[in-house]
Amino acid sequence: MREFFAFRIQERFGESPIILMSGRLFQQFLVDAYTMIESNRLRYIWLNQKNLRSEHYDKIVDAVAKGKGDLSEQGKRIYIPSSFTGGKRYMMQHYLDAMATCKYYGYPDFFITITCNPKWPEITRYLQKHDLKTEDRPDICCRVFFKMKLDNLVDYLMTGTVLGEINSGKCLK
């Protein structure tokens, strides 16, 4: 399903990109695609709970230890693995990774934020060519921001000429 939606939102020469030029309809298409993909992932996790590898879960172990032989009142719990983006275990894993990085390299000296500007020339040039507004193509803004601007900033900082030698930035690659 994910591959289908990725195929549909790519602009190809020789094809009429009707959905890409549809403005608000394209936005609704993206939202619907996202919800379908997320629900598909959650359904897979729900149906494959026995096959997914997981650790011992404290609440069920505690219920058994307290002598509650009938665990039906505990309800059926669905455990979201750490591979599910945005889940509790995912957040905890990334937090622990960040703490391990801080322990090894020391605490960060700078916290740099960057935001996307919809008036960047790369974005406006493309949108003017197709007679669109910024809100009509959020995928273009994301691609320019994440793939061009953010990668350029990381490469610029990693050269070591701006802020000096960077130690923990090697984890970004």
Coordinates of N, CA and C in Angstrom, one line a residue:
M1 N 0.8 -1.2 0.0 CA 0.0 0.0 0.0 C 0.9 1.3 0.0
R2 N 1.9 1.2 0.8 CA 2.8 2.4 0.9 C 3.5 2.6 -0.5
E3 N 3.8 1.6 -1.1 CA 4.5 1.7 -2.4 C 3.5 2.3 -3.5
F4 N 2.3 1.9 -3.4 CA 1.2 2.4 -4.3 C 1.1 4.0 -4.1
F5 N 1.0 4.4 -2.9 CA 0.9 5.9 -2.6 C 2.1 6.6 -3.0
A6 N 3.3 6.0 -2.7 CA 4.5 6.6 -3.2 C 4.6 6.8 -4.7
F7 N 4.1 5.8 -5.4 CA 4.1 5.8 -6.8 C 3.1 6.9 -7.3
R8 N 2.0 7.0 -6.7 CA 0.9 8.0 -7.1 C 1.4 9.4 -6.9
I9 N 2.2 9.7 -5.9 CA 2.5 11.1 -5.7 C 3.8 11.6 -6.3
Q10 N 4.4 10.7 -7.2 CA 5.6 11.1 -7.9 C 5.2 11.7 -9.2
E11 N 5.9 12.8 -9.6 CA 5.6 13.4 -10.9 C 6.5 12.8 -11.9
R12 N 5.9 12.3 -13.0 CA 6.6 11.6 -14.1 C 6.3 12.4 -15.4
F13 N 7.3 12.4 -16.2 CA 7.1 13.0 -17.6 C 6.3 12.1 -18.4
G14 N 5.5 12.7 -19.2 CA 4.6 11.9 -20.1 C 3.3 11.5 -19.5
E15 N 3.1 11.9 -18.3 CA 1.8 11.6 -17.6 C 1.2 12.9 -17.1
S16 N -0.1 12.9 -17.1 CA -0.9 14.0 -16.6 C -1.0 13.9 -15.1
P17 N -0.4 14.8 -14.3 CA -0.4 14.7 -12.9 C -1.7 15.3 -12.3
I18 N -2.8 14.7 -12.6 CA -4.1 15.3 -12.2 C -4.2 15.5 -10.6
I19 N -3.8 14.4 -9.9 CA -4.0 14.5 -8.5 C -3.0 15.4 -7.9
L20 N -1.8 15.6 -8.5 CA -0.8 16.5 -7.9 C -1.2 18.0 -8.1
M21 N -2.0 18.3 -9.1 CA -2.3 19.6 -9.4 C -3.7 20.0 -8.8
S22 N -4.3 19.2 -8.0 CA -5.7 19.3 -7.5 C -5.8 20.2 -6.3
G23 N -4.8 20.7 -5.7 CA -4.9 21.6 -4.6 C -5.3 20.9 -3.3
R24 N -6.5 21.3 -2.8 CA -7.0 20.8 -1.6 C -7.4 19.3 -1.7
L25 N -7.7 18.9 -2.9 CA -8.0 17.4 -3.1 C -6.8 16.6 -2.9
F26 N -5.6 17.1 -3.3 CA -4.3 16.5 -3.1 C -4.0 16.4 -1.6
Q27 N -4.3 17.4 -0.9 CA -4.0 17.4 0.5 C -4.9 16.3 1.2
Q28 N -6.2 16.2 0.8 CA -7.0 15.2 1.4 C -6.6 13.8 1.0
F29 N -6.1 13.7 -0.2 CA -5.5 12.4 -0.7 C -4.3 12.0 0.2
L30 N -3.4 13.0 0.5 CA -2.3 12.7 1.4 C -2.7 12.3 2.8
V31 N -3.7 13.0 3.3 CA -4.2 12.6 4.7 C -4.8 11.2 4.7
D32 N -5.6 10.9 3.7 CA -6.3 9.6 3.6 C -5.2 8.5 3.4
A33 N -4.2 8.8 2.6 CA -3.1 7.8 2.4 C -2.4 7.5 3.7
Y34 N -2.1 8.6 4.4 CA -1.4 8.4 5.7 C -2.2 7.6 6.7
T35 N -3.5 7.9 6.8 CA -4.3 7.2 7.7 C -4.5 5.7 7.3
M36 N -4.5 5.4 6.0 CA -4.6 4.1 5.5 C -3.4 3.3 5.9
I37 N -2.2 3.9 5.6 CA -0.9 3.2 5.9 C -0.8 3.0 7.4
E38 N -1.1 4.0 8.2 CA -0.9 3.8 9.7 C -1.9 2.7 10.2
S39 N -3.1 2.7 9.7 CA -4.1 1.7 10.2 C -3.7 0.3 9.7
N40 N -3.1 0.3 8.5 CA -2.6 -1.0 8.0 C -1.4 -1.5 8.9
R41 N -0.5 -0.6 9.3 CA 0.6 -1.0 10.1 C 0.1 -1.5 11.5
L42 N -0.9 -0.7 12.1 CA -1.4 -1.1 13.4 C -2.2 -2.4 13.3
R43 N -2.9 -2.7 12.2 CA -3.6 -4.0 12.0 C -2.6 -5.1 11.9
Y44 N -1.5 -4.9 11.3 CA -0.5 -5.9 11.2 C 0.1 -6.3 12.6
I45 N 0.4 -5.2 13.3 CA 0.9 -5.4 14.7 C -0.2 -6.2 15.5
W46 N -1.4 -5.8 15.4 CA -2.5 -6.4 16.2 C -2.6 -7.9 15.8
L47 N -2.6 -8.2 14.5 CA -2.8 -9.6 14.1 C -1.6 -10.5 14.3
N48 N -0.4 -9.9 14.5 CA 0.8 -10.7 14.6 C 1.5 -10.5 16.0
Q49 N 0.7 -10.3 17.0 CA 1.2 -10.1 18.4 C 2.0 -11.3 18.8
K50 N 1.6 -12.5 18.5 CA 2.3 -13.7 18.9 C 3.6 -13.9 18.2
N51 N 3.7 -13.4 17.0 CA 4.9 -13.6 16.2 C 5.9 -12.5 16.4
L52 N 5.5 -11.4 16.9 CA 6.4 -10.3 17.2 C 7.2 -10.6 18.4
R53 N 8.5 -10.3 18.3 CA 9.4 -10.5 19.5 C 9.2 -9.4 20.5
S54 N 9.0 -9.7 21.7 CA 8.8 -8.7 22.7 C 9.4 -9.1 24.1
E55 N 9.5 -8.1 24.9 CA 10.1 -8.4 26.3 C 9.0 -8.8 27.2
H56 N 9.3 -9.1 28.4 CA 8.3 -9.5 29.4 C 7.6 -8.2 29.8
Y57 N 6.3 -8.3 29.9 CA 5.5 -7.1 30.2 C 5.1 -7.1 31.7
D58 N 5.5 -6.1 32.4 CA 5.4 -6.0 33.8 C 4.0 -6.2 34.4
K59 N 3.0 -5.6 33.7 CA 1.6 -5.7 34.3 C 1.1 -7.1 34.3
I60 N 1.3 -7.8 33.2 CA 0.8 -9.2 33.1 C 1.6 -10.1 34.1
V61 N 2.9 -9.9 34.2 CA 3.7 -10.7 35.1 C 3.2 -10.4 36.5
D62 N 3.0 -9.1 36.8 CA 2.5 -8.8 38.2 C 1.2 -9.4 38.5
A63 N 0.3 -9.4 37.5 CA -1.1 -10.0 37.7 C -1.0 -11.5 38.0
V64 N -0.1 -12.2 37.3 CA 0.1 -13.6 37.5 C 0.7 -13.8 38.9
A65 N 1.7 -13.0 39.3 CA 2.4 -13.1 40.5 C 1.4 -12.9 41.7
K66 N 0.5 -12.0 41.5 CA -0.5 -11.7 42.6 C -1.6 -12.8 42.7
G67 N -1.5 -13.8 41.9 CA -2.4 -14.9 42.0 C -3.7 -14.8 41.2
K68 N -3.8 -13.8 40.3 CA -5.0 -13.6 39.5 C -4.9 -14.7 38.4
G69 N -5.5 -15.8 38.7 CA -5.5 -16.9 37.7 C -6.3 -16.5 36.5
D70 N -7.4 -15.8 36.6 CA -8.2 -15.4 35.5 C -7.8 -14.1 35.0
L71 N -7.0 -14.1 33.9 CA -6.5 -12.8 33.4 C -7.4 -12.2 32.4
S72 N -8.6 -12.8 32.2 CA -9.6 -12.2 31.3 C -10.0 -10.8 31.7
E73 N -10.0 -10.5 33.0 CA -10.4 -9.2 33.4 C -9.3 -8.1 33.2
Q74 N -8.1 -8.6 32.9 CA -7.0 -7.7 32.5 C -7.2 -7.1 31.2
G75 N -8.0 -7.7 30.4 CA -8.2 -7.2 29.0 C -7.2 -7.7 28.1
K76 N -7.4 -7.4 26.8 CA -6.4 -7.8 25.8 C -5.6 -6.6 25.5
R77 N -4.4 -6.7 25.7 CA -3.5 -5.6 25.5 C -2.7 -5.8 24.1
I78 N -2.6 -4.8 23.4 CA -1.9 -4.8 22.2 C -0.6 -4.0 22.4
Y79 N 0.5 -4.6 22.3 CA 1.8 -4.0 22.5 C 2.4 -3.5 21.2
I80 N 2.6 -2.2 21.2 CA 3.2 -1.6 20.0 C 4.7 -1.7 20.2
P81 N 5.4 -2.3 19.2 CA 6.9 -2.4 19.3 C 7.6 -1.1 19.1
S82 N 8.9 -1.0 19.4 CA 9.7 0.2 19.2 C 9.9 0.6 17.8
S83 N 9.6 -0.3 16.9 CA 9.7 0.0 15.4 C 8.6 0.8 14.9
F84 N 7.5 1.0 15.7 CA 6.4 1.8 15.3 C 6.7 3.3 15.6
T85 N 6.8 4.1 14.6 CA 7.2 5.5 14.8 C 6.1 6.2 15.6
G86 N 6.6 6.9 16.7 CA 5.7 7.7 17.5 C 5.1 6.9 18.7
G87 N 5.4 5.7 18.8 CA 4.9 4.9 19.9 C 5.7 5.1 21.2
K88 N 5.2 4.6 22.3 CA 5.9 4.9 23.6 C 7.3 4.2 23.6
R89 N 7.4 3.0 23.1 CA 8.7 2.3 23.1 C 9.6 3.0 22.1
Y90 N 9.1 3.5 21.0 CA 9.9 4.2 20.1 C 10.5 5.5 20.7
M91 N 9.7 6.2 21.4 CA 10.2 7.4 22.1 C 11.2 7.1 23.2
M92 N 10.9 6.0 23.9 CA 11.9 5.6 25.0 C 13.2 5.2 24.4
Q93 N 13.2 4.4 23.3 CA 14.4 4.0 22.7 C 15.2 5.2 22.2
H94 N 14.6 6.1 21.6 CA 15.3 7.3 21.1 C 15.9 8.2 22.2
Y95 N 15.1 8.2 23.3 CA 15.5 9.0 24.5 C 16.8 8.3 25.0
L96 N 16.8 7.0 25.2 CA 17.9 6.3 25.7 C 19.1 6.4 24.8
D97 N 18.9 6.4 23.5 CA 20.0 6.5 22.5 C 20.6 7.9 22.7
A98 N 19.8 8.9 22.9 CA 20.3 10.3 23.1 C 21.1 10.4 24.4
M99 N 20.6 9.8 25.4 CA 21.3 9.8 26.7 C 22.6 9.0 26.6
A100 N 22.7 7.9 25.9 CA 23.9 7.2 25.7 C 24.9 8.1 24.9
T101 N 24.4 8.8 23.9 CA 25.3 9.7 23.1 C 25.8 10.8 24.0
C102 N 25.0 11.4 24.9 CA 25.5 12.4 25.8 C 26.5 11.8 26.8
K103 N 26.3 10.6 27.2 CA 27.2 10.0 28.2 C 28.6 9.8 27.5
Y104 N 28.6 9.4 26.2 CA 29.8 9.1 25.5 C 30.5 10.4 25.1
Y105 N 29.8 11.3 24.5 CA 30.4 12.5 23.9 C 30.3 13.7 24.8
G106 N 29.5 13.7 25.8 CA 29.2 14.9 26.6 C 28.0 15.6 26.2
Y107 N 27.5 16.5 27.0 CA 26.3 17.2 26.6 C 26.5 18.2 25.5
P108 N 25.5 18.4 24.7 CA 25.6 19.3 23.5 C 25.9 20.7 23.9
D109 N 26.7 21.4 23.1 CA 27.0 22.8 23.3 C 26.0 23.7 22.6
F110 N 25.4 23.2 21.5 CA 24.4 24.0 20.7 C 23.2 23.1 20.4
F111 N 22.1 23.8 20.4 CA 20.8 23.1 19.9 C 20.3 24.0 18.8
I112 N 20.5 23.5 17.6 CA 20.2 24.3 16.4 C 18.8 23.8 15.8
T113 N 18.0 24.8 15.6 CA 16.7 24.5 14.9 C 16.7 25.2 13.6
I114 N 16.0 24.6 12.7 CA 15.8 25.2 11.3 C 14.3 25.0 10.9
T115 N 13.7 26.0 10.4 CA 12.3 25.8 9.9 C 12.3 26.0 8.4
C116 N 11.2 25.5 7.8 CA 11.0 25.6 6.4 C 10.4 26.9 6.0
N117 N 11.0 27.6 5.1 CA 10.4 28.9 4.6 C 9.8 28.6 3.2
P118 N 8.4 28.8 3.1 CA 7.8 28.5 1.9 C 8.2 29.5 0.7
K119 N 8.9 30.5 1.1 CA 9.3 31.5 0.1 C 10.7 31.3 -0.4
W120 N 11.3 30.1 -0.1 CA 12.6 29.8 -0.6 C 12.6 29.8 -2.1
P121 N 13.6 30.2 -2.8 CA 13.5 30.3 -4.3 C 13.3 28.9 -4.9
E122 N 13.8 27.9 -4.3 CA 13.6 26.5 -4.9 C 12.2 26.1 -5.0
I123 N 11.4 26.5 -3.9 CA 10.0 26.2 -3.8 C 9.2 27.1 -4.7
T124 N 9.5 28.4 -4.6 CA 8.6 29.3 -5.4 C 8.9 29.2 -6.9
R125 N 10.1 28.8 -7.3 CA 10.4 28.6 -8.7 C 9.5 27.4 -9.3
Y126 N 9.5 26.4 -8.5 CA 8.7 25.2 -9.0 C 7.2 25.5 -9.0
L127 N 6.7 26.2 -7.9 CA 5.3 26.4 -7.8 C 4.8 27.4 -8.8
Q128 N 5.6 28.4 -9.2 CA 5.2 29.4 -10.2 C 5.2 28.7 -11.6
K129 N 6.1 27.8 -11.8 CA 6.1 27.1 -13.1 C 4.8 26.3 -13.3
H130 N 4.2 25.8 -12.2 CA 3.0 25.0 -12.3 C 1.8 25.7 -11.8
D131 N 1.9 27.0 -11.6 CA 0.8 27.9 -11.1 C 0.1 27.3 -9.9
L132 N 0.9 27.0 -8.9 CA 0.3 26.5 -7.6 C 0.7 27.4 -6.5
K133 N 0.0 27.1 -5.3 CA 0.4 27.8 -4.1 C 1.2 26.9 -3.2
T134 N 1.8 27.4 -2.2 CA 2.6 26.6 -1.3 C 1.8 25.5 -0.6
E135 N 0.6 25.8 -0.2 CA -0.2 24.9 0.5 C -0.7 23.8 -0.4
D136 N -0.6 24.0 -1.7 CA -1.1 22.9 -2.6 C -0.2 21.8 -2.8
R137 N 1.1 22.0 -2.5 CA 2.1 20.9 -2.7 C 3.0 20.8 -1.4
P138 N 2.5 20.2 -0.3 CA 3.3 20.1 0.9 C 4.5 19.1 0.7
D139 N 4.3 18.2 -0.3 CA 5.4 17.3 -0.6 C 6.6 18.0 -1.1
I140 N 6.5 19.0 -1.9 CA 7.6 19.8 -2.5 C 8.3 20.5 -1.3
C141 N 7.5 21.1 -0.4 CA 8.2 21.8 0.7 C 9.0 20.9 1.6
C142 N 8.4 19.7 1.8 CA 9.1 18.7 2.6 C 10.4 18.2 1.9
R143 N 10.3 18.0 0.6 CA 11.5 17.5 -0.1 C 12.6 18.5 -0.1
V144 N 12.2 19.8 -0.4 CA 13.2 20.8 -0.4 C 13.8 21.0 0.9
F145 N 13.0 21.0 2.0 CA 13.5 21.2 3.3 C 14.4 20.0 3.8
F146 N 13.9 18.8 3.7 CA 14.6 17.7 4.3 C 15.8 17.2 3.4
K147 N 15.6 17.2 2.1 CA 16.6 16.6 1.3 C 17.6 17.7 0.9
M148 N 17.2 18.9 0.7 CA 18.2 19.9 0.2 C 18.7 20.7 1.3
K149 N 17.9 21.5 2.0 CA 18.3 22.5 3.0 C 19.0 21.8 4.2
L150 N 18.3 20.8 4.8 CA 18.8 20.2 6.0 C 20.1 19.4 5.7
D151 N 20.1 18.7 4.6 CA 21.3 18.0 4.3 C 22.5 18.9 4.0
N152 N 22.2 20.1 3.4 CA 23.3 21.1 3.2 C 23.8 21.6 4.5
L153 N 22.8 21.9 5.4 CA 23.2 22.4 6.7 C 24.1 21.4 7.5
V154 N 23.7 20.2 7.5 CA 24.5 19.1 8.2 C 25.9 19.0 7.6
D155 N 25.9 19.0 6.2 CA 27.2 18.9 5.6 C 28.1 20.1 5.9
Y156 N 27.5 21.3 5.9 CA 28.2 22.5 6.2 C 28.8 22.5 7.6
L157 N 28.0 22.0 8.6 CA 28.4 22.0 9.9 C 29.5 20.8 10.2
M158 N 29.4 19.8 9.4 CA 30.3 18.6 9.6 C 31.7 18.9 9.0
T159 N 31.8 19.9 8.2 CA 33.1 20.2 7.6 C 34.1 20.7 8.7
G160 N 33.6 21.2 9.8 CA 34.4 21.6 10.9 C 35.0 23.0 10.8
T161 N 34.6 23.7 9.8 CA 35.1 25.1 9.6 C 34.3 26.1 10.3
V162 N 33.0 25.8 10.6 CA 32.1 26.8 11.2 C 32.2 26.7 12.7
L163 N 32.0 25.6 13.3 CA 32.0 25.5 14.8 C 33.2 24.7 15.3
G164 N 34.1 24.4 14.5 CA 35.2 23.6 14.9 C 35.0 22.1 14.8
E165 N 35.8 21.3 15.4 CA 35.6 19.8 15.2 C 34.3 19.4 15.9
I166 N 33.6 18.5 15.2 CA 32.3 18.0 15.7 C 32.5 16.5 16.0
N167 N 32.2 16.1 17.2 CA 32.4 14.8 17.6 C 31.1 13.9 17.5
S168 N 30.1 14.3 18.1 CA 28.9 13.5 18.1 C 28.1 13.7 16.8
G169 N 28.4 14.6 16.0 CA 27.7 14.7 14.7 C 27.9 13.6 13.8
K170 N 28.9 12.8 14.1 CA 29.2 11.6 13.2 C 28.0 10.6 13.3
C171 N 27.2 10.7 14.4 CA 26.1 9.8 14.5 C 25.0 10.2 13.5
L172 N 25.0 11.4 12.9 CA 24.0 11.8 12.0 C 24.0 11.1 10.7
K173 N 25.2 10.6 10.3 CA 25.4 10.0 9.0 C 25.0 8.5 9.0

